[in-house]
Coordinates of C-alpha atoms in Angstrom, one line a residue:
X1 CA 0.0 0.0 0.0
X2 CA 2.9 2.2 0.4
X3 CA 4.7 1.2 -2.7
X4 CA 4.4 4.4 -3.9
X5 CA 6.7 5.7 -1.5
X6 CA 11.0 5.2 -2.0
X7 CA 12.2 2.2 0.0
X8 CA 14.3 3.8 2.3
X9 CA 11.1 6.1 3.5
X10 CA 8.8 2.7 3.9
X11 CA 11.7 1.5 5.9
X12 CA 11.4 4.5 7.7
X13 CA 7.7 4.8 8.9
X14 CA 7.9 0.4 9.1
X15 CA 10.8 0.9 11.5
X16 CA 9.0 3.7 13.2
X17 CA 5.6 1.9 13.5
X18 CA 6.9 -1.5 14.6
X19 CA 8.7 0.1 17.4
X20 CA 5.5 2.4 18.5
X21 CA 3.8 -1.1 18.9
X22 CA 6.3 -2.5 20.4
X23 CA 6.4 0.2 23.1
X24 CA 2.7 0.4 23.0
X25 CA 2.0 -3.5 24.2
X26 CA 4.9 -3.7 26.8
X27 CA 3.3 -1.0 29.6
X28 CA 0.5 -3.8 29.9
X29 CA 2.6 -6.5 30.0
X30 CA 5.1 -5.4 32.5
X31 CA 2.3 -3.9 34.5
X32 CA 0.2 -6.9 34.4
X33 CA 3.7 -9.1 34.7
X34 CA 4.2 -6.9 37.8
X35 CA 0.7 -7.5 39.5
X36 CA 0.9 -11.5 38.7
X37 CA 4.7 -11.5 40.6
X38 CA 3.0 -10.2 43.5
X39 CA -0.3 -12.2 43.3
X40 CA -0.1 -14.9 46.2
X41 CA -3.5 -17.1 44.4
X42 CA -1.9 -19.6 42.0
X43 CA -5.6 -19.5 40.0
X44 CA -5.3 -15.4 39.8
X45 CA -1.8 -15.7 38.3
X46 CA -3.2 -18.6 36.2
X47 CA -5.6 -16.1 34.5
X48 CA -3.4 -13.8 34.1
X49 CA -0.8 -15.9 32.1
X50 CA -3.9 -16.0 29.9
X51 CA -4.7 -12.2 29.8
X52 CA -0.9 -12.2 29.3
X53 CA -0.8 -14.3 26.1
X54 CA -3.4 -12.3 24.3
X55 CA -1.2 -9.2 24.2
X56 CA 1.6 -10.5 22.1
X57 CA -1.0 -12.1 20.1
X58 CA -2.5 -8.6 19.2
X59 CA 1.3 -6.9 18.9
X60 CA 2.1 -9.5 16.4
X61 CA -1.2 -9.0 14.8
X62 CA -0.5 -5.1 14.5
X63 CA 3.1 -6.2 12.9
X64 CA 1.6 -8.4 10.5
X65 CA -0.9 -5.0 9.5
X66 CA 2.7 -2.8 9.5
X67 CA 4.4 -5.7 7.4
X68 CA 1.6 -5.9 4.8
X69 CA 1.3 -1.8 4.4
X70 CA 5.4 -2.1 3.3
X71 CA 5.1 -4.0 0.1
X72 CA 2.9 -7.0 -1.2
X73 CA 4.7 -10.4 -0.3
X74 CA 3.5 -13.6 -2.0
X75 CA 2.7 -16.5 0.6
X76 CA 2.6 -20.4 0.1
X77 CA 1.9 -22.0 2.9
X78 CA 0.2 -25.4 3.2
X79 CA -1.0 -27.8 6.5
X80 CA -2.8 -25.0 8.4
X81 CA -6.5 -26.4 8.0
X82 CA -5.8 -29.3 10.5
X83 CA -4.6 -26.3 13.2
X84 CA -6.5 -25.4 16.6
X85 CA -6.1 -22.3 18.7
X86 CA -7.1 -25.6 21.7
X87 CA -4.2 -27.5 20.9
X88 CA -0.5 -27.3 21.7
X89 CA 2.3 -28.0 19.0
X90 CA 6.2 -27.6 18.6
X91 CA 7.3 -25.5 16.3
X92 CA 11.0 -25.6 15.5
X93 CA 12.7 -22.9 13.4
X94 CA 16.6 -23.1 12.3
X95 CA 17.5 -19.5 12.1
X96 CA 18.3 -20.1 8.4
X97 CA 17.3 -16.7 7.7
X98 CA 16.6 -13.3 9.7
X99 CA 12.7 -13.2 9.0
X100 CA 12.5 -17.0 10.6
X101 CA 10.2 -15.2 13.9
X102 CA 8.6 -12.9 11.7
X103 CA 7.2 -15.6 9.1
X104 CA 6.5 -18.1 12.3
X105 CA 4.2 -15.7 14.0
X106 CA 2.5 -14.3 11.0
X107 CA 1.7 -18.3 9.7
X108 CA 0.6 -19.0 12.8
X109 CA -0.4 -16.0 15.0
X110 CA -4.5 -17.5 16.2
X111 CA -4.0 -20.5 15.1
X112 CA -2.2 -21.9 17.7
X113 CA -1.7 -20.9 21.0
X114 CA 0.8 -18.2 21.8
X115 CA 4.4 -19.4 21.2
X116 CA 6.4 -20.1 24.1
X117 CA 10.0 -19.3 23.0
X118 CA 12.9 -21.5 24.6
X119 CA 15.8 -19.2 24.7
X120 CA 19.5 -18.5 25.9
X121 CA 19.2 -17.2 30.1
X122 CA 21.7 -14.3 29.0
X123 CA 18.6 -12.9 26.6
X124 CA 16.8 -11.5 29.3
X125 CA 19.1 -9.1 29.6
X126 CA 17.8 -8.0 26.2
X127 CA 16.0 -4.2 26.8
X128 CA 12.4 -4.9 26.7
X129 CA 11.8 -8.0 25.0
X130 CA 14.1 -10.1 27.5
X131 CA 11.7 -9.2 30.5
X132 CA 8.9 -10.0 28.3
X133 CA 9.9 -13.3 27.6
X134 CA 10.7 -13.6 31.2
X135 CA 6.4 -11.9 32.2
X136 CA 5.2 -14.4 29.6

């Protein structure tokens, strides 16, 4: 949609916009990650692991809207009918590329349950993103 524009100003307003979300969906976390550290009940930190899972869910949703305002991009992707938003599932990606995340969670963002990403201990260190990996 804005392929009108020169590349390095898409780049730009993408860059621009994916870090406004980013910002935008971490106060809830961390505040909500903050209330569930200090909630004693083990069912009221339960349900708000869920509440918790359905913000990255909507900030990779927002990225995917960002993505698809940059330039049209050509999918082929097979095997999702069979998916359930009810159901767990591994998903393994070999770093072969540096889109491997964003292509996982735009194939599969609501049709499975929120990713749970298995990472080094020294990337929570990471600014922002490492203590959400840490809330989640």
């Amino acid at each position: 949609m804005l392929h009108f524009l020169p590349a390095p100003v898409i780049g730009f307003i993408l860059l621009i916009g994916l870090i406004a979300n980013t910002l935008f969906w971490a106060v809830p976390i961390f505040a909500l990650a903050f209330v569930k550290l200090l909630t004693p009940s083990a069912s009221a930190r339960l349900r708000m692991s869920k509440t918790l899972a359905g913000f990255p869910e909507n900030w990779i949703s927002v990225n995917n809207f960002l993505l698809r305002l940059a330039g049209p991009c050509r999918w082929e992707v097979t095997g999702l009918e069979g998916l359930s938003p009810e159901k767990w599932y591994l998903i393994i990606s070999n770093h072969l590329s540096d889109v491997d995340i964003p292509v996982v969670q735009r194939v599969f963002n609501r049709r499975v349950p929120f990713s749970r990403v298995f990472t080094k201990q020294v990337l929570i260190w990471l600014p922002l993103f490492g203590q959400a990996w840490w809330a989640l």
